[in-house]
Amino acid sequence: MSSLADSSAGLHKPLLSQGIRSILLHVLIVVLLFLLYFALPVYHSGNLARILVLAVFAMGYNVLFGYTGLLSLGHALFFASGMYGFGLAIQFLDVLPGAAIFIGLLSAVAVSVVVGVLALRTTGVAFMIVTLMFAQAGYLTVLLFGEYTRGDEGFNIHRSDRVLFGFDLSQATNRYFCALILFAICLFLIAWLVHSRFGKTLVAIRENEERARMLGYDIQRHKLIAVIISGTLSGAAGVAYALLFGYAGASFAAVQYSILPLLYVLLGGAGTTIGPLIGTVFMFYLIDLSSDFASAYLSSEFASAYMLIAGIVLILLTMFAPQGFAGLLRSKYKWLP
Amino acid sequence: MDFGPYLFVASLEGAITAAVLALTAVGLSIVFGIMRVVNVAHGEFYMLGAVLAWWITSMIAGHPALGFWVAIVAAPLLVGALAVLCDRFILNKVNYDPERTIVATIGLLYVIQQTTLMTFGPEARPVQAPFNERIALPWFEYGESGFQMIWPWGLSTTTYKLFVIVAAIVILLALWFVMTRTRIGLIMRATQLDQEMAQAHGIPVNKVYALVFGLGAALAALGAVLVVPIQQAYYLMGSDPLLLSFIVVIIGGLGSVLGTVVAAVLIGMSDGIISVFFTPTLAKILATLLVAFVLVFKPNGLFGKSRE
């Protein structure tokens, strides 16, 4: 996070408006991530490719949770729709990767429309339970059609199916920069979105739904579009995960993949553009280091129990820092996007 | 076996599911009804009850029944005490805010489940029933010589299974008595109706909340101790009871223990019977979608009164 502090210190001139500062910050992050690939050892740049894809998932989640104020417990469903839409199309429809990506995104859009229309009839706690139940039904459906999806075991996507525009994405460098391009597109898209009229209306709904309604905004329509954007970005992350890492499995549809983006966003800071990335990096390395530590010094059962760390962090965050890292930074640097 | 006796056995199994489910769901229901807390970790308190029952019975030497009777008292008390601590140190600290408590109890779910995995291990472990005599059941059939009583092979139950049903009924009656006929029950109902008013009348609302949360968890644990001689203790065993309890609580409406019990009997019986005809996965998909659609199309209705 030192880059952030540096940039804000250097930019303390009134000449730079809030908008320019935030554009500079986002460009700086992408440039930094670009350079990191050459600076980091192979193990960590491999991790970072995974983190960038998961951060896209978290950014998608953040559109709904951070900006619209809707807490979903079922985003694994959108991630899995993208992953399986892409994976099953490649596996059984004999299409080109480009077409399979399109099918993956399309299935994420379709699922988010259906879930959005149904779940948005409820609010608050009921919304959380309904999304949880839909995602659970989705997970069980993946298991039910185990003949095609291979259930928990999952299936590998062949190397020849992971070539895009002539780039072999099973190769580490191509994989990293493909993940970075996706991440950069999503980052700028969201940065633009939240500064647009539409994004500001979402925040108004989050802050005071009744008042936004009274001002004449169509709340249901805004919320539905937010669900669709959020679900589609999560689905894009699912497609990218299958494409870049060559694997689709039922565990990505299970409930912990609905909890993880919530955790990333809470930790990094809900309702901030950079929060999801920060949260994903911290959580990823926290789990990685603790399971390394556990398998080195404790029994192997400790290593498999990584969700214990997630549980503890979740409780501590809810109790002590509901605004997350970027939220804490923002209370100091008001201009943070 | 003919279809008739087969269905009879299925409904007997269903009655056991219903009995255990009623205890677990009533626990979830009073926590939501009185505290307005959706406890996602409820299934883990259930699992802890079963695991503690295994632990206690394996600690106590001598007659296997002795261990079981100690477990049925001690395990719910221990789980209840743990729940009281969770209430004091976590839920109370987030001011029982509905969304934050859900996130916190999700965290609690993983902490309890993974800690059990690390200590108890990934195996399923059995607990011996205190008594387990087989009872053959008769079946009535209209044959050539009019109605006759036959004893089909396989149509039987055990004394322990009947005991589970009776025990659940007794516990639920006791709970009903406490809630409606005693001073502590009156205090709980007063807190449920209007928390601020209760506080103004000198009711220690925080203590009531801790008690209710402990009681809810203890009921789940009690259900698990009753069922563990039939099923086995396993660290992931909490997820199905959690789902079914949610269904029961949503279908049955909140605040009324009676509604929850009726829904538990309905769901438990049909779960036993449905799983005879469908694969378990398909049955679960239908069940989860049922909950989702009830909530979608009856947004406040089945969840008790609207919060506004």
XYZ file of C-alpha atoms in Angstrom:
645
model
C 0.000 0.000 0.000
C 3.011 2.286 0.038
C 2.285 3.243 -3.570
C -1.017 4.642 -2.475
C 0.473 6.768 0.270
C 3.186 8.026 -2.104
C 0.779 9.017 -4.796
C -1.481 10.850 -2.392
C 1.467 12.686 -0.867
C 2.705 13.712 -4.294
C -0.706 14.775 -5.437
C -1.496 17.180 -2.636
C -1.945 20.106 -4.991
C -5.340 21.697 -5.426
C -4.740 21.687 -9.186
C -5.570 18.039 -9.409
C -9.275 17.435 -9.162
C -10.717 14.405 -7.456
C -11.510 12.814 -10.816
C -7.961 13.126 -12.135
C -6.512 11.825 -8.904
C -8.642 8.723 -9.070
C -7.794 8.110 -12.745
C -4.109 8.465 -11.899
C -4.463 6.067 -8.987
C -6.116 3.402 -11.154
C -3.557 3.786 -13.940
C -0.796 3.575 -11.352
C -2.219 0.326 -9.938
C -2.382 -1.276 -13.385
C 1.154 -0.123 -14.257
C 2.394 -1.427 -10.921
C 0.749 -4.811 -11.518
C 2.316 -4.861 -14.980
C 5.788 -4.245 -13.558
C 5.280 -6.675 -10.667
C 5.240 -9.573 -13.102
C 8.875 -8.918 -13.966
C 9.894 -8.254 -10.375
C 8.222 -11.205 -8.663
C 9.481 -14.791 -8.535
C 7.474 -17.294 -10.600
C 5.554 -18.698 -7.634
C 4.180 -15.293 -6.641
C 3.379 -14.099 -10.157
C 1.415 -17.342 -10.580
C -0.473 -16.537 -7.383
C -1.035 -12.995 -8.561
C -2.709 -14.187 -11.779
C -5.155 -16.162 -9.630
C -5.617 -13.178 -7.305
C -6.430 -10.870 -10.224
C -9.164 -13.212 -11.457
C -10.588 -13.574 -7.933
C -10.367 -9.786 -7.539
C -12.592 -9.419 -10.609
C -15.056 -11.725 -8.853
C -14.829 -9.531 -5.739
C -15.251 -6.354 -7.825
C -18.401 -7.816 -9.322
C -19.646 -8.642 -5.844
C -18.788 -5.126 -4.676
C -21.103 -3.539 -7.280
C -24.046 -5.161 -5.519
C -22.876 -5.228 -1.907
C -20.642 -2.164 -1.661
C -22.488 0.241 -3.937
C -26.096 -0.915 -3.928
C -26.199 -2.203 -0.355
C -27.599 -5.627 -1.251
C -25.892 -8.472 0.619
C -25.977 -11.586 -1.561
C -24.946 -14.969 -0.203
C -25.167 -16.658 -3.589
C -22.537 -15.213 -5.914
C -20.923 -18.617 -6.410
C -23.902 -19.272 -8.681
C -22.821 -16.512 -11.092
C -19.165 -17.516 -10.948
C -20.123 -21.130 -11.632
C -22.509 -20.162 -14.466
C -19.609 -18.515 -16.260
C -17.226 -21.353 -15.449
C -19.582 -24.145 -16.513
C -21.091 -22.194 -19.417
C -17.586 -21.917 -20.827
C -16.299 -25.330 -19.716
C -19.278 -27.398 -20.824
C -19.470 -25.573 -24.181
C -15.808 -26.375 -24.843
C -16.234 -29.937 -23.659
C -19.450 -30.966 -25.381
C -20.362 -28.441 -28.097
C -17.092 -28.551 -29.982
C -16.902 -24.755 -30.369
C -13.944 -22.379 -30.564
C -12.698 -20.837 -27.287
C -13.991 -17.409 -28.335
C -17.516 -18.746 -28.813
C -17.300 -20.681 -25.522
C -16.340 -17.482 -23.697
C -19.394 -15.828 -25.196
C -21.612 -18.739 -24.092
C -20.120 -18.526 -20.588
C -20.857 -14.811 -20.316
C -24.321 -15.291 -21.776
C -25.201 -17.962 -19.214
C -24.020 -15.662 -16.399
C -26.239 -12.872 -17.781
C -29.214 -15.228 -18.087
C -28.787 -16.589 -14.551
C -28.411 -13.086 -13.088
C -31.575 -11.905 -14.831
C -33.575 -14.827 -13.413
C -32.105 -14.554 -9.912
C -32.430 -10.765 -9.981
C -36.076 -10.750 -11.006
C -37.010 -13.324 -8.349
C -34.736 -12.383 -5.447
C -35.351 -8.634 -5.702
C -38.944 -9.201 -4.677
C -37.442 -9.625 -1.205
C -35.250 -7.348 0.892
C -32.798 -7.595 3.776
C -32.510 -10.952 5.500
C -34.940 -12.647 3.102
C -32.797 -11.504 0.137
C -29.749 -13.098 1.749
C -31.541 -16.396 2.326
C -33.122 -16.478 -1.153
C -29.768 -15.910 -2.894
C -28.173 -18.531 -0.625
C -30.879 -21.036 -1.547
C -30.634 -20.369 -5.291
C -26.875 -20.850 -5.160
C -27.315 -24.048 -3.149
C -29.819 -25.336 -5.731
C -27.264 -24.456 -8.440
C -24.504 -26.348 -6.634
C -26.733 -29.399 -6.192
C -27.695 -29.206 -9.881
C -24.014 -29.409 -10.807
C -23.791 -32.552 -8.659
C -27.033 -33.958 -10.096
C -25.656 -33.800 -13.631
C -22.405 -35.406 -12.506
C -22.321 -37.403 -15.731
C -21.385 -34.203 -17.592
C -19.872 -31.999 -14.887
C -17.945 -34.805 -13.111
C -19.260 -33.372 -9.822
C -16.751 -32.547 -7.078
C -13.929 -34.126 -9.028
C -14.414 -31.640 -11.874
C -12.830 -31.775 -15.316
C -9.765 -30.353 -16.995
C -9.993 -28.126 -20.031
C -7.565 -29.244 -22.667
C -4.578 -27.099 -23.497
C -5.574 -26.780 -27.158
C -8.880 -25.240 -26.048
C -7.116 -22.503 -24.126
C -5.652 -20.584 -27.070
C -7.011 -17.094 -27.675
C -5.922 -14.903 -30.634
C -2.965 -17.207 -31.064
C -1.846 -16.869 -27.433
C -1.476 -20.101 -25.490
C -3.037 -19.198 -22.126
C -1.683 -22.240 -20.325
C 1.679 -20.514 -20.568
C 2.496 -18.407 -17.481
C 3.311 -15.053 -19.119
C 0.281 -15.062 -21.408
C -1.887 -16.152 -18.516
C -0.730 -13.335 -16.270
C -1.249 -10.624 -18.860
C -4.629 -11.999 -19.876
C -5.683 -11.843 -16.200
C -4.268 -8.322 -15.940
C -6.135 -7.130 -19.050
C -9.413 -8.494 -17.683
C -8.704 -6.910 -14.312
C -7.817 -3.538 -15.855
C -10.956 -3.496 -18.010
C -13.128 -4.252 -14.968
C -11.322 -1.719 -12.782
C -11.808 1.138 -15.266
C -15.335 0.022 -16.045
C -16.289 0.140 -12.365
C -14.401 3.383 -11.734
C -16.391 4.926 -14.595
C -19.633 3.282 -13.507
C -19.574 4.533 -9.929
C -18.906 8.083 -11.084
C -21.717 7.962 -13.588
C -25.252 9.084 -12.880
C -26.301 5.447 -12.586
C -23.610 4.640 -10.011
C -24.511 7.657 -7.906
C -28.123 6.549 -7.935
C -27.075 3.113 -6.661
C -25.277 4.773 -3.749
C -28.379 6.859 -3.085
C -30.420 3.654 -2.922
C -27.884 2.139 -0.528
C -27.931 5.171 1.728
C -31.666 5.784 1.785
C -33.936 3.729 -0.390
C -37.142 5.526 0.560
C -35.683 8.902 -0.214
C -34.334 7.766 -3.588
C -37.789 6.413 -4.396
C -39.374 9.697 -3.386
C -37.005 11.561 -5.697
C -38.523 9.574 -8.533
C -35.906 6.905 -9.223
C -37.095 3.508 -10.343
C -35.536 1.512 -7.497
C -36.375 -1.966 -8.768
C -34.945 -1.264 -12.228
C -31.704 0.120 -10.806
C -31.328 -2.822 -8.443
C -31.991 -5.319 -11.236
C -29.369 -3.716 -13.483
C -26.938 -3.783 -10.535
C -27.583 -7.519 -10.045
C -27.018 -8.135 -13.758
C -23.756 -6.137 -13.865
C -22.565 -7.777 -10.668
C -23.535 -11.273 -11.838
C -21.987 -10.785 -15.264
C -18.657 -9.585 -13.852
C -18.640 -12.555 -11.455
C -19.442 -14.811 -14.398
C -16.584 -13.252 -16.383
C -14.284 -14.142 -13.495
C -15.612 -17.712 -13.641
C -14.962 -17.916 -17.394
C -11.469 -16.504 -16.901
C -10.707 -18.961 -14.107
C -11.648 -21.949 -16.259
C -9.855 -20.512 -19.291
C -6.620 -19.563 -17.518
C -6.282 -22.421 -15.051
C -7.924 -25.106 -17.173
C -10.231 -26.571 -14.571
C -13.913 -26.514 -13.647
C -15.226 -28.232 -10.500
C -18.273 -28.231 -8.249
C -16.341 -26.721 -5.326
C -16.452 -23.383 -7.187
C -20.251 -23.531 -7.011
C -20.308 -24.412 -3.293
C -21.249 -22.013 -0.526
C -17.689 -21.005 0.379
C -17.286 -19.400 -3.032
C -20.253 -17.222 -2.137
C -18.657 -16.338 1.199
C -15.158 -15.608 -0.144
C -16.065 -12.557 -2.296
C -18.004 -11.171 0.680
C -14.888 -11.675 2.784
C -12.573 -10.061 0.195
C -14.845 -7.039 -0.117
C -15.402 -6.646 3.643
C -11.674 -6.911 4.299
C -10.610 -4.586 1.494
C -13.389 -2.076 1.942
C -16.929 -2.216 0.596
C -17.930 0.532 -1.805
C -14.392 1.395 -2.897
C -12.908 0.627 -6.310
C -9.559 -0.616 -4.982
C -10.900 -2.434 -1.890
C -11.669 -5.758 -3.620
C -8.074 -6.080 -4.884
C -6.599 -5.258 -1.476
C -8.937 -7.717 0.261
C -8.223 -10.502 -2.209
C -4.445 -10.082 -1.932
C -4.529 -10.086 1.882
C -6.940 -12.977 2.228
C -5.189 -15.067 -0.421
C -1.818 -14.712 1.246
C -3.252 -15.104 4.735
C -4.722 -18.480 3.770
C -1.645 -19.429 1.746
C 0.815 -18.604 4.528
C -1.263 -20.166 7.280
C -1.666 -23.431 5.382
C 2.077 -23.426 4.598
C 2.776 -22.855 8.273
C 0.286 -25.522 9.312
C 1.609 -28.174 6.948
C 5.171 -27.401 7.999
C 4.687 -27.412 11.749
C 1.323 -29.040 12.437
C -0.615 -31.962 11.038
C -2.048 -32.068 7.526
C -5.556 -31.733 8.912
C -4.720 -28.201 9.980
C -3.680 -27.342 6.438
C -6.990 -28.424 4.947
C -8.902 -26.377 7.496
C -8.196 -23.062 5.759
C -11.808 -21.964 6.105
C -11.094 -21.631 9.841
C -8.953 -18.566 9.056
C -11.755 -17.234 6.848
C -14.237 -17.709 9.709
C -12.069 -15.935 12.268
C -11.367 -13.009 9.925
C -15.057 -12.748 9.107
C -16.037 -12.491 12.786
C -13.266 -10.011 13.637
C -14.108 -7.804 10.641
C -17.792 -7.687 11.473
C -17.000 -6.762 15.043
C -14.151 -4.298 14.692
C -13.701 -3.013 11.142
C -16.867 -3.206 9.068
C -15.456 -0.570 6.682
C -12.303 -2.545 5.745
C -8.820 -1.382 4.751
C -9.766 1.013 1.987
C -12.536 2.363 4.215
C -9.966 3.155 6.895
C -7.712 4.805 4.300
C -10.626 6.758 2.938
C -11.398 8.263 6.328
C -7.912 9.805 6.045
C -7.803 10.551 2.295
C -11.287 11.703 1.426
C -10.721 11.685 -2.351
C -10.183 7.913 -2.556
C -12.535 6.432 -5.125
C -42.390 -56.123 0.859
C -45.613 -54.686 -0.554
C -46.055 -50.997 -1.136
C -48.278 -50.471 1.937
C -45.882 -51.787 4.574
C -43.009 -50.091 2.732
C -44.729 -46.729 3.060
C -45.435 -47.499 6.721
C -41.730 -48.025 7.403
C -40.917 -44.855 5.460
C -43.360 -42.850 7.585
C -41.890 -44.294 10.778
C -38.460 -43.136 9.637
C -40.089 -39.850 8.702
C -41.514 -39.519 12.211
C -38.007 -39.774 13.680
C -36.723 -37.131 11.248
C -39.719 -35.006 12.196
C -39.102 -35.412 15.938
C -35.446 -34.384 15.737
C -36.217 -31.652 13.223
C -38.914 -30.218 15.490
C -36.385 -29.794 18.323
C -33.747 -28.240 16.059
C -36.174 -25.952 14.245
C -37.858 -24.774 17.453
C -34.383 -23.760 18.636
C -33.847 -21.710 15.473
C -37.370 -20.332 15.683
C -37.174 -18.978 19.237
C -33.817 -17.355 18.474
C -35.282 -15.608 15.441
C -38.616 -14.917 17.123
C -37.251 -13.348 20.286
C -33.874 -11.946 19.208
C -34.544 -11.364 15.477
C -31.246 -13.116 14.788
C -30.848 -15.503 11.847
C -28.370 -17.980 13.255
C -26.527 -19.564 10.338
C -24.327 -21.465 12.808
C -27.350 -23.331 14.212
C -26.455 -26.498 12.288
C -22.987 -26.432 13.852
C -24.441 -26.379 17.362
C -26.386 -29.477 16.301
C -23.191 -31.105 15.030
C -21.355 -30.180 18.252
C -24.099 -31.902 20.263
C -23.500 -35.143 18.360
C -19.713 -34.878 18.533
C -19.777 -34.120 22.272
C -22.114 -37.103 22.771
C -19.521 -39.305 21.073
C -16.752 -37.786 23.164
C -18.614 -38.199 26.459
C -19.670 -41.784 25.746
C -16.127 -42.709 24.773
C -14.805 -41.171 28.006
C -17.144 -43.011 30.330
C -16.342 -46.662 30.917
C -18.874 -49.198 32.100
C -22.301 -49.843 30.731
C -22.839 -48.022 27.357
C -26.211 -46.737 28.529
C -24.536 -44.785 31.358
C -22.439 -42.750 28.922
C -25.487 -41.970 26.836
C -27.529 -40.671 29.787
C -24.652 -38.465 30.895
C -24.283 -37.200 27.317
C -27.932 -36.352 26.885
C -27.705 -34.008 29.875
C -24.154 -32.718 29.550
C -23.822 -32.181 25.775
C -26.743 -29.740 25.439
C -25.559 -27.874 28.544
C -22.031 -27.511 27.158
C -23.291 -26.419 23.735
C -25.706 -23.989 25.392
C -22.874 -22.529 27.463
C -20.759 -22.079 24.321
C -23.675 -20.339 22.611
C -24.067 -17.981 25.577
C -20.391 -17.053 25.215
C -20.868 -16.459 21.476
C -23.804 -14.210 22.247
C -21.896 -12.236 24.894
C -18.691 -11.782 22.923
C -19.892 -11.589 19.316
C -23.588 -10.982 18.708
C -23.938 -8.490 21.535
C -20.929 -6.580 20.195
C -22.550 -6.069 16.779
C -25.776 -4.894 18.433
C -27.797 -7.745 16.881
C -27.834 -5.871 13.567
C -29.568 -8.383 11.241
C -27.049 -8.349 8.382
C -23.946 -8.181 10.545
C -25.137 -11.058 12.744
C -25.606 -13.227 9.650
C -22.052 -12.495 8.515
C -20.745 -13.105 12.036
C -22.615 -16.399 12.397
C -21.279 -17.523 9.000
C -17.829 -16.903 10.466
C -18.855 -18.849 13.571
C -20.058 -21.718 11.373
C -16.619 -22.093 9.800
C -14.783 -21.700 13.094
C -16.826 -24.447 14.805
C -16.840 -26.756 11.789
C -13.133 -26.490 11.009
C -12.115 -26.711 14.669
C -14.107 -29.937 14.874
C -12.371 -31.195 11.730
C -8.986 -30.500 13.287
C -9.742 -32.119 16.640
C -12.412 -34.748 16.033
C -11.210 -35.603 12.540
C -12.960 -36.310 9.246
C -14.331 -39.757 10.216
C -17.945 -40.516 11.096
C -18.099 -42.084 14.544
C -20.936 -44.128 16.032
C -22.542 -43.818 19.458
C -24.194 -46.861 20.961
C -27.874 -46.610 21.830
C -28.715 -47.220 25.509
C -31.250 -49.871 24.500
C -32.149 -51.177 21.085
C -34.604 -54.067 20.964
C -36.231 -54.893 17.667
C -40.024 -54.724 17.589
C -41.800 -56.460 14.737
C -44.851 -54.577 13.535
C -48.070 -56.101 12.299
C -49.768 -55.192 9.055
C -53.463 -55.577 8.245
C -54.500 -56.912 4.924
C -57.784 -57.758 3.281
C -57.320 -61.318 2.125
C -59.525 -64.300 1.287
C -60.653 -64.743 4.866
C -61.497 -61.040 5.432
C -59.177 -58.761 7.413
C -56.169 -60.521 8.791
C -53.120 -59.463 10.704
C -49.799 -60.467 9.161
C -46.179 -59.888 10.216
C -44.311 -58.939 7.016
C -40.577 -59.541 7.011
C -38.662 -56.322 7.449
C -41.539 -54.375 8.928
C -40.052 -53.461 12.250
C -38.719 -50.680 14.383
C -36.632 -50.514 17.526
C -37.398 -49.414 21.057
C -34.798 -46.689 20.724
C -36.473 -45.176 17.669
C -39.786 -45.034 19.528
C -37.980 -43.487 22.493
C -36.651 -40.680 20.246
C -40.180 -39.792 19.171
C -41.548 -39.871 22.730
C -38.586 -37.909 24.113
C -39.020 -35.177 21.494
C -42.707 -34.854 22.342
C -41.959 -34.629 26.082
C -39.248 -31.993 25.559
C -41.490 -29.902 23.319
C -44.328 -30.075 25.855
C -41.921 -28.996 28.584
C -40.788 -26.081 26.423
C -44.391 -25.100 25.751
C -45.053 -25.198 29.498
C -42.035 -23.014 30.246
C -42.933 -20.495 27.553
C -46.586 -20.113 28.499
C -46.889 -20.939 32.186
C -43.764 -19.674 33.941
C -42.329 -16.306 34.800
C -39.210 -16.781 32.677
C -41.418 -17.654 29.717
C -43.432 -14.509 30.321
C -40.237 -12.457 30.340
C -39.147 -14.034 27.055
C -42.492 -13.328 25.424
C -42.437 -9.758 26.689
C -38.973 -9.267 25.173
C -40.221 -10.724 21.902
C -43.168 -8.312 21.735
C -41.281 -5.127 22.463
C -37.645 -5.167 23.425
C -37.461 -1.490 24.434
C -40.636 -1.631 26.509
C -39.347 -4.756 28.256
C -36.106 -2.954 29.035
C -38.057 -0.010 30.397
C -39.891 -2.355 32.761
C -36.619 -3.547 34.195
C -36.234 -6.778 32.245
C -32.516 -7.458 31.713
C -32.880 -7.826 27.935
C -29.221 -8.703 27.383
C -29.451 -11.587 29.830
C -32.675 -12.779 28.216
C -30.967 -12.730 24.805
C -28.015 -14.739 26.101
C -30.394 -17.243 27.691
C -32.498 -17.562 24.543
C -29.461 -18.026 22.307
C -28.133 -20.694 24.671
C -31.527 -22.399 24.843
C -31.840 -22.438 21.047
C -28.413 -24.022 20.644
C -29.099 -26.511 23.458
C -32.301 -27.652 21.724
C -30.347 -28.299 18.509
C -27.721 -30.224 20.478
C -30.430 -32.230 22.237
C -31.914 -33.243 18.898
C -28.468 -34.321 17.737
C -27.762 -36.400 20.866
C -31.071 -38.174 20.349
C -30.315 -38.949 16.704
C -26.631 -39.831 16.988
C -27.170 -43.523 17.943
C -29.157 -43.854 14.694
C -26.941 -41.734 12.405
C -23.293 -41.206 13.575
C -21.349 -38.107 14.492
C -19.632 -36.359 11.579
C -18.144 -32.890 11.268
C -20.283 -31.926 8.248
C -23.556 -33.277 9.662
C -24.846 -29.779 10.496
C -25.713 -28.605 6.994
C -28.821 -30.709 6.355
C -30.507 -29.890 9.692
C -29.727 -26.215 9.076
C -31.410 -26.263 5.683
C -34.394 -28.241 6.937
C -34.754 -25.993 9.994
C -34.777 -22.942 7.742
C -37.493 -24.536 5.635
C -39.548 -25.414 8.696
C -39.167 -22.010 10.279
C -40.082 -20.215 7.047
C -43.040 -22.460 6.250
C -44.283 -22.559 9.840
C -44.130 -18.845 10.457
C -42.285 -17.370 13.378
C -43.070 -16.604 16.930
C -45.319 -19.580 17.349
C -43.693 -22.735 18.630
C -46.816 -24.608 17.540
C -46.514 -23.501 13.883
C -42.898 -24.629 13.822
C -43.755 -28.029 15.293
C -46.586 -28.579 12.804
C -44.315 -27.624 9.898
C -41.549 -29.873 11.264
C -43.890 -32.857 11.347
C -45.084 -32.066 7.834
C -41.597 -31.567 6.369
C -39.980 -34.391 8.344
C -42.633 -36.897 7.306
C -42.597 -35.805 3.671
C -38.781 -35.790 3.640
C -38.805 -39.412 4.753
C -41.401 -40.292 2.139
C -40.033 -38.101 -0.703
C -36.556 -39.593 -0.358
C -38.130 -42.991 -1.016
C -39.225 -41.783 -4.458
C -36.554 -39.236 -5.477
C -32.770 -39.295 -5.357
C -31.516 -37.387 -2.304
C -29.869 -34.703 -4.468
C -33.051 -34.003 -6.409
C -35.044 -33.958 -3.146
C -32.609 -31.366 -1.758
C -32.843 -29.228 -4.896
C -36.629 -29.217 -4.632
C -36.411 -28.357 -0.933
C -34.032 -25.411 -1.429
C -36.104 -24.047 -4.293
C -39.223 -24.409 -2.138
C -37.693 -22.156 0.529
C -36.550 -19.630 -2.061
C -39.939 -19.447 -3.751
C -41.899 -19.220 -0.513
C -39.720 -16.261 0.493
C -39.984 -14.673 -2.956
C -43.719 -14.907 -3.311
C -44.679 -14.393 0.338
C -41.978 -11.836 1.227
C -43.079 -11.037 4.752
C -45.989 -13.388 5.259
C -44.225 -16.585 6.124
C -41.404 -14.819 7.907
C -43.787 -13.644 10.600
C -44.760 -10.020 10.777
C -42.970 -7.370 8.747
C -40.183 -5.700 10.667
C -41.358 -2.214 9.804
